[in-house]
Coordinates of C-alpha atoms and ligand atoms in Angstrom, one line a residue:
X1 CA 96.2 133.4 108.9
X2 CA 93.4 130.9 109.1
X3 CA 93.4 127.6 111.1
X4 CA 91.2 124.6 111.1
X5 CA 89.7 123.5 114.4
X6 CA 88.7 119.8 114.2
X7 CA 86.8 117.7 116.7
X8 CA 87.7 114.1 116.0
X9 CA 85.8 110.9 116.1
X10 CA 82.7 111.7 114.1
X11 CA 81.9 109.1 111.4
X12 CA 82.0 110.3 107.8
X13 CA 79.0 109.5 105.6
X14 CA 77.1 111.0 102.7
X15 CA 77.7 112.1 99.1
X16 CA 80.1 114.8 98.0
X17 CA 81.0 116.2 94.5
X18 CA 84.6 116.4 93.3
X19 CA 85.7 119.8 92.0
X20 CA 87.7 120.6 88.9
X21 CA 91.4 119.6 88.9
X22 CA 94.0 122.1 90.0
X23 CA 96.9 120.4 88.3
X24 CA 94.9 120.2 85.0
X25 CA 93.6 123.8 85.3
X26 CA 97.0 125.5 85.7
X27 CA 98.6 124.3 82.4
X28 CA 95.2 124.7 80.6
X29 CA 95.1 128.3 81.7
X30 CA 98.8 128.9 80.7
X31 CA 97.9 127.4 77.2
X32 CA 95.4 130.2 76.6
X33 CA 98.4 132.5 76.0
X34 CA 98.9 130.6 72.7
X35 CA 95.9 132.2 71.0
X36 CA 94.5 135.7 70.6
X37 CA 90.9 134.2 70.7
X38 CA 88.8 133.5 73.8
X39 CA 89.1 130.2 75.5
X40 CA 86.1 129.3 77.7
X41 CA 86.5 126.8 80.6
X42 CA 83.7 125.1 82.4
X43 CA 84.2 123.3 85.7
X44 CA 87.3 125.3 86.7
X45 CA 88.1 125.3 90.4
X46 CA 88.0 129.1 90.5
X47 CA 88.2 129.4 94.3
X48 CA 91.6 127.8 94.6
X49 CA 94.4 130.2 95.4
X50 CA 96.7 128.6 92.8
X51 CA 94.0 129.2 90.1
X52 CA 93.7 132.8 91.2
X53 CA 97.5 133.2 91.2
X54 CA 97.7 131.8 87.7
X55 CA 94.9 134.3 86.7
X56 CA 96.8 137.2 88.2
X57 CA 100.0 136.1 86.4
X58 CA 98.1 135.9 83.0
X59 CA 96.5 139.3 83.6
X60 CA 100.0 140.7 84.2
X61 CA 101.0 139.4 80.8
X62 CA 98.0 140.9 78.9
X63 CA 95.1 138.3 79.4
X64 CA 91.6 139.5 79.9
X65 CA 90.2 137.3 82.6
X66 CA 86.5 136.9 83.2
X67 CA 85.1 134.7 85.9
X68 CA 81.4 133.7 85.7
X69 CA 79.3 131.7 88.1
X70 CA 79.7 128.0 88.5
X71 CA 83.4 127.6 87.5
X72 CA 83.2 129.3 84.1
X73 CA 86.3 131.2 83.1
X74 CA 86.9 133.1 79.9
X75 CA 90.5 133.9 79.1
X76 CA 91.4 136.1 76.1
X77 CA 94.9 137.4 75.2
X78 CA 94.5 139.6 72.2
X79 CA 98.2 140.7 72.5
X80 CA 100.9 139.8 75.0
X81 CA 101.8 143.1 76.7
X82 CA 104.6 141.8 78.9
X83 CA 106.8 138.8 78.6
X84 CA 108.0 138.8 82.2
X85 CA 106.7 136.4 84.9
X86 CA 107.6 138.4 88.0
X87 CA 109.3 137.0 91.1
X88 CA 106.4 137.9 93.4
X89 CA 104.0 135.6 91.6
X90 CA 106.4 132.8 90.7
X91 CA 107.6 132.6 94.2
X92 CA 104.2 131.7 95.5
X93 CA 103.5 129.1 92.9
X94 CA 106.0 126.9 91.1
X95 CA 103.5 126.2 88.3
X96 CA 104.0 129.8 87.1
X97 CA 107.0 128.4 85.1
X98 CA 104.3 127.0 82.7
X99 CA 104.1 130.3 81.0
X100 CA 107.6 129.9 79.6
X101 CA 106.7 127.7 76.7
X102 CA 103.6 129.6 75.6
X103 CA 105.4 133.0 75.8
X104 CA 108.4 131.8 73.8
X105 CA 106.1 130.2 71.2
X106 CA 103.9 133.2 70.8
X107 CA 106.4 136.1 71.3
X108 CA 109.8 134.7 70.7
X109 CA 110.9 135.7 74.2
X110 CA 110.2 135.2 77.8
X111 CA 111.6 136.3 81.2
X112 CA 110.5 134.0 84.0
X113 CA 111.7 134.2 87.6
X114 CA 113.4 131.0 88.8
X115 CA 111.0 129.3 91.1
X116 CA 113.7 128.4 93.6
X117 CA 113.4 125.7 96.3
X118 CA 110.3 124.6 98.1
X119 CA 109.3 122.6 101.1
X120 CA 109.2 119.2 99.3
X121 CA 112.6 119.2 97.8
X122 CA 114.8 121.3 95.5
X123 CA 112.6 120.9 92.4
X124 CA 114.8 122.4 89.7
X125 CA 113.5 123.5 86.3
X126 CA 116.6 122.4 84.3
X127 CA 114.6 119.9 82.3
X128 CA 112.1 122.6 81.2
X129 CA 115.0 124.7 80.0
X130 CA 116.7 121.9 78.1
X131 CA 113.4 121.2 76.4
X132 CA 113.2 124.8 75.2
X133 CA 116.8 124.6 73.9
X134 CA 115.9 121.5 71.9
X135 CA 113.3 123.6 70.1
X136 CA 115.9 126.3 69.3
X137 CA 115.6 128.7 72.2
X138 CA 118.7 130.3 73.8
X139 CA 118.6 130.4 77.5
X140 CA 120.5 132.6 80.0
X141 CA 120.0 133.1 83.7
X142 CA 120.2 136.8 84.7
X143 CA 119.5 138.2 88.2
X144 CA 117.4 135.2 89.2
X145 CA 115.4 135.2 86.0
X146 CA 115.4 132.7 83.1
X147 CA 115.8 134.8 80.0
X148 CA 114.8 132.8 76.9
X149 CA 114.8 133.9 73.2
X150 CA 114.0 132.1 70.0
X151 CA 116.0 132.5 66.8
X152 CA 114.5 134.9 64.2
X153 CA 111.4 133.3 62.9
X154 CA 110.5 131.6 66.1
X155 CA 110.9 128.1 67.6
X156 CA 111.9 125.3 65.4
X157 CA 110.5 121.7 65.7
X158 CA 113.0 119.4 67.3
X159 CA 113.5 116.3 69.4
X160 CA 113.0 116.8 73.1
X161 CA 114.3 113.8 75.2
X162 CA 113.6 114.0 78.9
X163 CA 116.2 112.2 80.9
X164 CA 113.7 112.0 83.7
X165 CA 109.9 112.0 83.5
X166 CA 108.6 115.5 84.4
X167 CA 104.9 116.5 84.2
X168 CA 105.5 120.3 84.1
X169 CA 108.5 119.9 81.7
X170 CA 106.3 117.8 79.3
X171 CA 103.6 120.5 79.5
X172 CA 106.0 123.3 78.7
X173 CA 107.5 121.4 75.8
X174 CA 104.1 120.7 74.4
X175 CA 102.9 124.3 74.6
X176 CA 106.1 125.4 72.9
X177 CA 106.0 122.8 70.2
X178 CA 102.5 123.5 69.0
X179 CA 103.6 126.8 67.5
X180 CA 107.1 125.8 66.4
X181 CA 108.0 125.4 62.7
X182 CA 107.7 121.8 61.6
X183 CA 107.5 118.5 63.5
X184 CA 108.6 118.0 67.2
X185 CA 108.9 114.7 69.1
X186 CA 108.9 114.5 72.8
X187 CA 110.5 111.3 74.2
X188 CA 110.0 110.0 77.7
X189 CA 107.0 112.3 78.1
X190 CA 104.9 112.1 81.2
X191 CA 101.6 110.2 80.8
X192 CA 99.6 111.8 83.6
X193 CA 95.9 112.6 83.0
X194 CA 96.8 116.3 83.2
X195 CA 98.9 115.9 80.0
X196 CA 96.0 114.2 78.2
X197 CA 93.8 117.1 79.2
X198 CA 96.3 119.6 77.9
X199 CA 96.6 117.7 74.6
X200 CA 92.8 117.7 74.3
X201 CA 92.6 121.5 74.8
X202 CA 95.5 122.2 72.4
X203 CA 93.8 119.9 69.8
X204 CA 90.5 121.8 70.3
X205 CA 92.5 125.0 69.6
X206 CA 93.7 123.5 66.3
X207 CA 97.0 121.8 67.3
X208 CA 98.1 118.5 65.7
X209 CA 99.3 116.1 68.4
X210 CA 99.6 112.3 68.6
X211 CA 100.5 110.0 71.4
X212 CA 98.9 111.5 74.6
X213 CA 98.9 108.9 77.4
X214 CA 102.1 107.4 76.0
X215 CA 105.8 108.3 76.5
X216 CA 106.1 109.6 73.0
X217 CA 104.3 112.7 71.7
X218 CA 104.5 113.9 68.1
X219 CA 103.5 117.5 67.3
X220 CA 103.0 119.2 64.0
X221 CA 103.6 122.9 64.6
X222 CA 100.9 125.4 63.5
X223 CA 101.1 129.1 62.5
X224 CA 98.3 130.0 64.9
X225 CA 95.8 128.5 67.3
X226 CA 92.2 129.5 67.8
X227 CA 89.7 129.8 70.6
X228 CA 87.5 127.0 72.0
X229 CA 85.4 125.8 74.9
X230 CA 86.8 123.2 77.3
X231 CA 85.6 121.3 80.3
X232 CA 88.2 121.0 83.1
X233 CA 88.3 117.4 84.3
X234 CA 87.6 116.6 88.0
X235 CA 90.5 116.5 90.5
X236 CA 91.9 113.0 91.0
X237 CA 93.8 114.1 94.1
X238 CA 90.8 115.8 95.8
X239 CA 88.9 112.6 95.0
X240 CA 91.6 110.5 96.5
X241 CA 91.8 112.7 99.6
X242 CA 88.0 112.4 100.1
X243 CA 88.2 108.6 99.7
X244 CA 90.9 108.6 102.4
X245 CA 88.5 110.6 104.6
X246 CA 86.0 107.8 104.2
X247 CA 88.7 105.2 104.9
X248 CA 89.9 106.9 108.1
X249 CA 86.5 108.1 109.2
X250 CA 85.0 104.5 109.3
X251 CA 82.4 105.8 107.0
X252 CA 80.2 105.1 104.0
X253 CA 81.0 107.9 101.5
X254 CA 80.0 108.4 97.9
X255 CA 81.9 110.7 95.5
X256 CA 80.1 112.1 92.5
X257 CA 81.9 113.6 89.5
X258 CA 84.8 111.2 90.3
X259 CA 87.5 110.6 87.6
X260 CA 87.2 106.9 88.1
X261 CA 90.1 105.6 86.0
X262 CA 92.4 108.2 87.4
X263 CA 92.1 107.0 91.0
X264 CA 92.7 103.3 90.2
X265 CA 96.1 103.0 92.0
X266 CA 94.5 104.4 95.2
X267 CA 91.3 102.3 94.9
X268 CA 93.5 99.2 94.6
X269 CA 95.4 100.1 97.8
X270 CA 92.2 100.9 99.7
X271 CA 90.8 97.5 98.6
X272 CA 94.0 95.8 99.8
X273 CA 93.4 97.6 103.1
X274 CA 90.0 95.9 103.4
X275 CA 87.9 98.9 102.4
X276 CA 85.0 98.1 100.1
X277 CA 84.8 100.2 97.0
X278 CA 82.0 100.2 94.6
X279 CA 82.2 101.9 91.2
X280 CA 78.9 103.1 89.9
X281 CA 78.0 104.1 86.3
X282 CA 80.8 105.8 84.5
X283 CA 80.2 108.2 81.5
X284 CA 82.2 108.3 78.3
X285 CA 84.8 110.6 79.8
X286 CA 85.5 108.1 82.6
X287 CA 83.6 110.1 85.2
X288 CA 81.2 108.6 87.6
X289 CA 80.4 107.6 91.2
X290 CA 82.6 105.8 93.7
X291 CA 81.4 104.6 97.1
X292 CA 83.7 103.6 99.9
X293 CA 82.7 101.6 103.0
X294 CA 85.5 101.4 105.5
X295 CA 86.1 98.8 108.2
X296 CA 86.7 99.8 111.9
X297 CA 90.4 99.9 111.3
X298 CA 91.8 99.3 107.8
X299 CA 94.6 96.9 107.2
X300 CA 98.2 98.1 106.7
X301 CA 99.5 98.2 103.1
X302 CA 102.8 99.1 101.6
X303 CA 103.1 101.9 99.0
X304 CA 105.7 103.0 96.5
X305 CA 105.0 106.3 94.7
X306 CA 105.6 106.5 90.9
X307 CA 104.7 108.2 87.8
X308 CA 101.2 107.7 86.4
X309 CA 99.6 105.1 86.4
X310 CA 101.6 104.4 89.6
X311 CA 100.6 105.5 93.0
X312 CA 100.7 109.4 93.0
X313 CA 103.2 111.1 95.2
X314 CA 100.4 113.7 95.8
X315 CA 98.4 111.0 97.7
X316 CA 101.3 109.7 99.8
X317 CA 100.7 112.0 102.8
X318 CA 96.9 111.4 102.9
X319 CA 97.3 107.6 102.8
X320 CA 99.9 107.8 105.5
X321 CA 97.3 109.4 107.8
X322 CA 95.1 106.4 107.1
X323 CA 97.9 104.0 107.8
X324 CA 98.8 105.7 111.0
X325 CA 95.6 104.1 112.5
X326 CA 95.7 100.9 110.5
X327 CA 96.2 97.4 111.8
X328 CA 99.8 96.4 111.2
X329 CA 102.9 97.9 109.7
X330 CA 103.2 99.7 106.4
X331 CA 106.3 100.7 104.4
X332 CA 106.2 103.8 102.2
X333 CA 108.8 104.5 99.6
X334 CA 108.8 108.0 98.0
X335 CA 110.4 107.8 94.6
X336 CA 109.4 111.2 93.0
X337 CA 110.4 113.8 95.5
X338 CA 113.1 113.9 98.1
X339 CA 112.1 115.3 101.5
X340 CA 108.3 114.7 101.1
X341 CA 107.7 113.3 104.6
X342 CA 107.3 116.6 106.5
X343 CA 103.8 115.5 107.6
X344 CA 105.3 112.5 109.4
X345 CA 106.7 114.4 112.4
X346 CA 103.4 116.2 112.8
X347 CA 101.5 112.8 112.7
X348 CA 104.0 111.6 115.4
X349 CA 103.0 114.6 117.6
X350 CA 99.4 113.3 117.3
X351 CA 100.5 109.9 118.6
X352 CA 101.5 108.2 115.3
X353 CA 104.3 105.7 115.3
X354 CA 106.3 106.6 112.2
X355 CA 110.0 106.4 111.4
X356 CA 111.5 108.1 108.4
X357 CA 114.8 107.1 106.9
X358 CA 115.7 108.8 103.6
X359 CA 113.0 108.0 101.1
X360 CA 111.4 105.3 103.3
X361 CA 108.9 105.6 106.1
X362 CA 107.8 102.8 108.4
X363 CA 104.3 103.3 109.9
X364 CA 103.1 101.1 112.7
X365 CA 99.4 101.6 113.0
X366 CA 98.2 102.7 116.5
X367 CA 94.7 102.2 118.0
X368 CA 94.2 105.9 118.6
X369 CA 95.6 109.3 117.6
X370 CA 95.1 112.2 119.9
X371 CA 94.2 115.7 118.9
X372 CA 97.0 118.3 119.0
X373 CA 98.0 121.6 117.5
X374 CA 99.9 120.9 114.3
X375 CA 101.4 122.9 111.5
X376 CA 101.0 122.3 107.8
X377 CA 104.2 122.4 105.7
X378 CA 102.8 121.9 102.2
X379 CA 99.6 121.3 100.3
X380 CA 99.2 117.6 100.6
X381 CA 100.8 117.4 104.1
X382 CA 98.0 119.8 105.2
X383 CA 95.4 117.4 103.9
X384 CA 97.1 114.5 105.7
X385 CA 96.9 116.4 109.0
X386 CA 93.2 117.3 108.5
X387 CA 92.5 113.6 107.8
X388 CA 94.3 112.6 111.0
X389 CA 92.3 115.2 112.9
X390 CA 89.0 113.6 111.7
X391 CA 89.9 110.4 113.6
X392 CA 92.0 111.7 116.5
X393 CA 90.6 111.8 120.0
X394 CA 89.8 115.4 121.0
X395 CA 90.6 118.6 119.3
X396 CA 93.2 119.2 116.5
X397 CA 94.2 122.6 115.4
X398 CA 95.8 122.7 111.9
X399 CA 97.9 125.9 111.4
X400 CA 99.0 127.4 108.0
X401 CA 95.8 126.4 106.2
X402 CA 96.9 128.7 103.4
X403 CA 98.8 125.7 101.9
X404 CA 95.5 123.8 101.8
X405 CA 93.6 126.7 100.1
X406 CA 96.1 126.5 97.2
X407 CA 94.6 123.1 96.1
X408 CA 91.3 122.3 97.9
X409 CA 88.0 124.1 97.3
X410 CA 85.9 124.4 100.5
X411 CA 87.4 121.3 102.1
X412 CA 86.0 122.2 105.5
X413 CA 82.5 122.7 104.0
X414 CA 82.7 119.4 102.2
X415 CA 83.9 117.5 105.2
X416 CA 81.3 119.2 107.5
X417 CA 78.5 118.1 105.1
X418 CA 79.8 114.6 105.5
X419 CA 79.4 114.8 109.3
X420 CA 82.8 115.9 110.4
X421 CA 83.4 118.8 112.7
X422 CA 85.8 121.1 110.9
X423 CA 85.7 124.9 111.3
X424 CA 87.8 127.6 109.8
X425 CA 88.9 130.4 112.1
X426 CA 91.2 133.4 111.9
X427 CA 94.2 132.8 114.2
Ligands
UD1_501 C1 103.5 118.1 89.1 C2 102.4 118.4 90.0 C3 102.7 118.0 91.4 C4 103.1 116.5 91.4 C5 104.2 116.3 90.5 C6 104.5 114.8 90.3 C7 101.3 120.4 89.0 C8 101.0 121.8 89.0 N1 102.1 119.8 89.9 O1 104.6 118.9 89.6 O2 101.5 118.2 92.2 O3 103.5 116.2 92.7 O4 103.8 116.7 89.1 O5 103.5 114.1 90.0 O6 100.9 119.7 88.1 N2 112.6 117.7 88.0 C9 113.9 118.0 87.7 N3 114.1 119.0 86.8 C10 113.1 119.7 86.2 C11 111.7 119.3 86.5 C12 111.5 118.3 87.4 O7 114.8 117.4 88.2 O8 113.3 120.5 85.4 C13 112.3 116.6 89.0 C14 111.6 117.1 90.2 O9 112.4 117.6 91.2 C15 111.0 115.8 90.7 C16 110.6 115.0 89.4 O10 111.5 115.6 88.4 O11 111.9 115.0 91.5 C17 109.2 115.1 88.9 O12 108.8 116.4 89.0 P1 107.7 117.0 87.9 O13 106.9 115.8 87.3 O14 108.3 118.0 87.1 O15 106.7 117.7 88.9 P2 105.9 119.1 88.7 O16 105.5 119.2 87.2 O17 106.7 120.2 89.3

């Protein structure tokens, strides 16, 4: 298992490019099961372990997977050879459940291992299953597997009403509805940029969908979908993490290929914290340059996580690291996941003054964190500990970096290029 060794206290400066988005790439890859023709992706974050895991899962179902240089992926599934998403793959990545909708839509049946619990809360898939039932599927749970079947003739268009907003649930419902017979409506749909990217891909494949970016999606089912070429958008969470590296590292940092409008909630918080943020030229797809200039110690700000366009739960841990050394007291409220403060106790071991009570965390900024051996508990918690290590006095060792490798491409290389001292070592 790899660790990161970080020597803290080096200012962060320079320019760094944001990679393709993990959370967009995973549903986009799952959607390729819907067509027998090749789907070509540009800008895919191919080095991420989660992207490789999704690739392995798709290959196990019958996909031909070709990886070219520079983030190009070609996925072709002439026939589905197996409709089972096996426990070994699903266990390591919850997003594997995203193959349920496409398998059901294309083959009329699917057997997907239940993802089970994970470090940041129980995270059930009940809403995914209800959505499939609303489109005519029959669902049973057998020996730890969700077994789903459509009526003869396949899925039928229907009304999916989510009682709670779910990103993955909306994605699964969309991918099922595009090949269902007739019209489907998804109410209380998620509005995240990853949903918009998925709709754009499905449309390029020939699907008819309206309403992306709103809470109501209307889909006219098609008989078949075709191949296409598609550019994976840049990762708003990686961009946000790098902006936090600038904020904590007293630096002047420029991000290129930044999904500017997707990081607005964080930019607003960082401005409130007295960081100076400059937005450069932005292209038609909303992608451009963002520069952050950070003060000696940012000002404390309060944060409540929420669905998009609210403050992303996936940025809560990283901003908490910044607030751990801010001037003043911040209050964090985590509204999306229970038990998503596992990084707090590790930040305390580095000298942070943080108290967690249920879904609230109170952070009193300290003048100095000190380097310590710490253990990463999940993907974004790992990033938070790395950020804290950048500013801590002395050496920080972050263990269980495999969490980080699921969602950050070459983070240690990117941070080193910006002046930080971060090295990867085998434990
Ligand atoms: C996605 C993201 C994840 C992000 C999360 C919230 C991917 C691969 N992952 O996860 O990084 O943190 O959105 O922005 O894109 N829920 C249920 N039943 C269900 C499904 C969800 O109760 O069937 C609950 C969850 O436990 C959670 C809330 O709904 O409390 C939102 O979860 P959801 O939006 O589904 O998150 P994911 O799609 O798993």
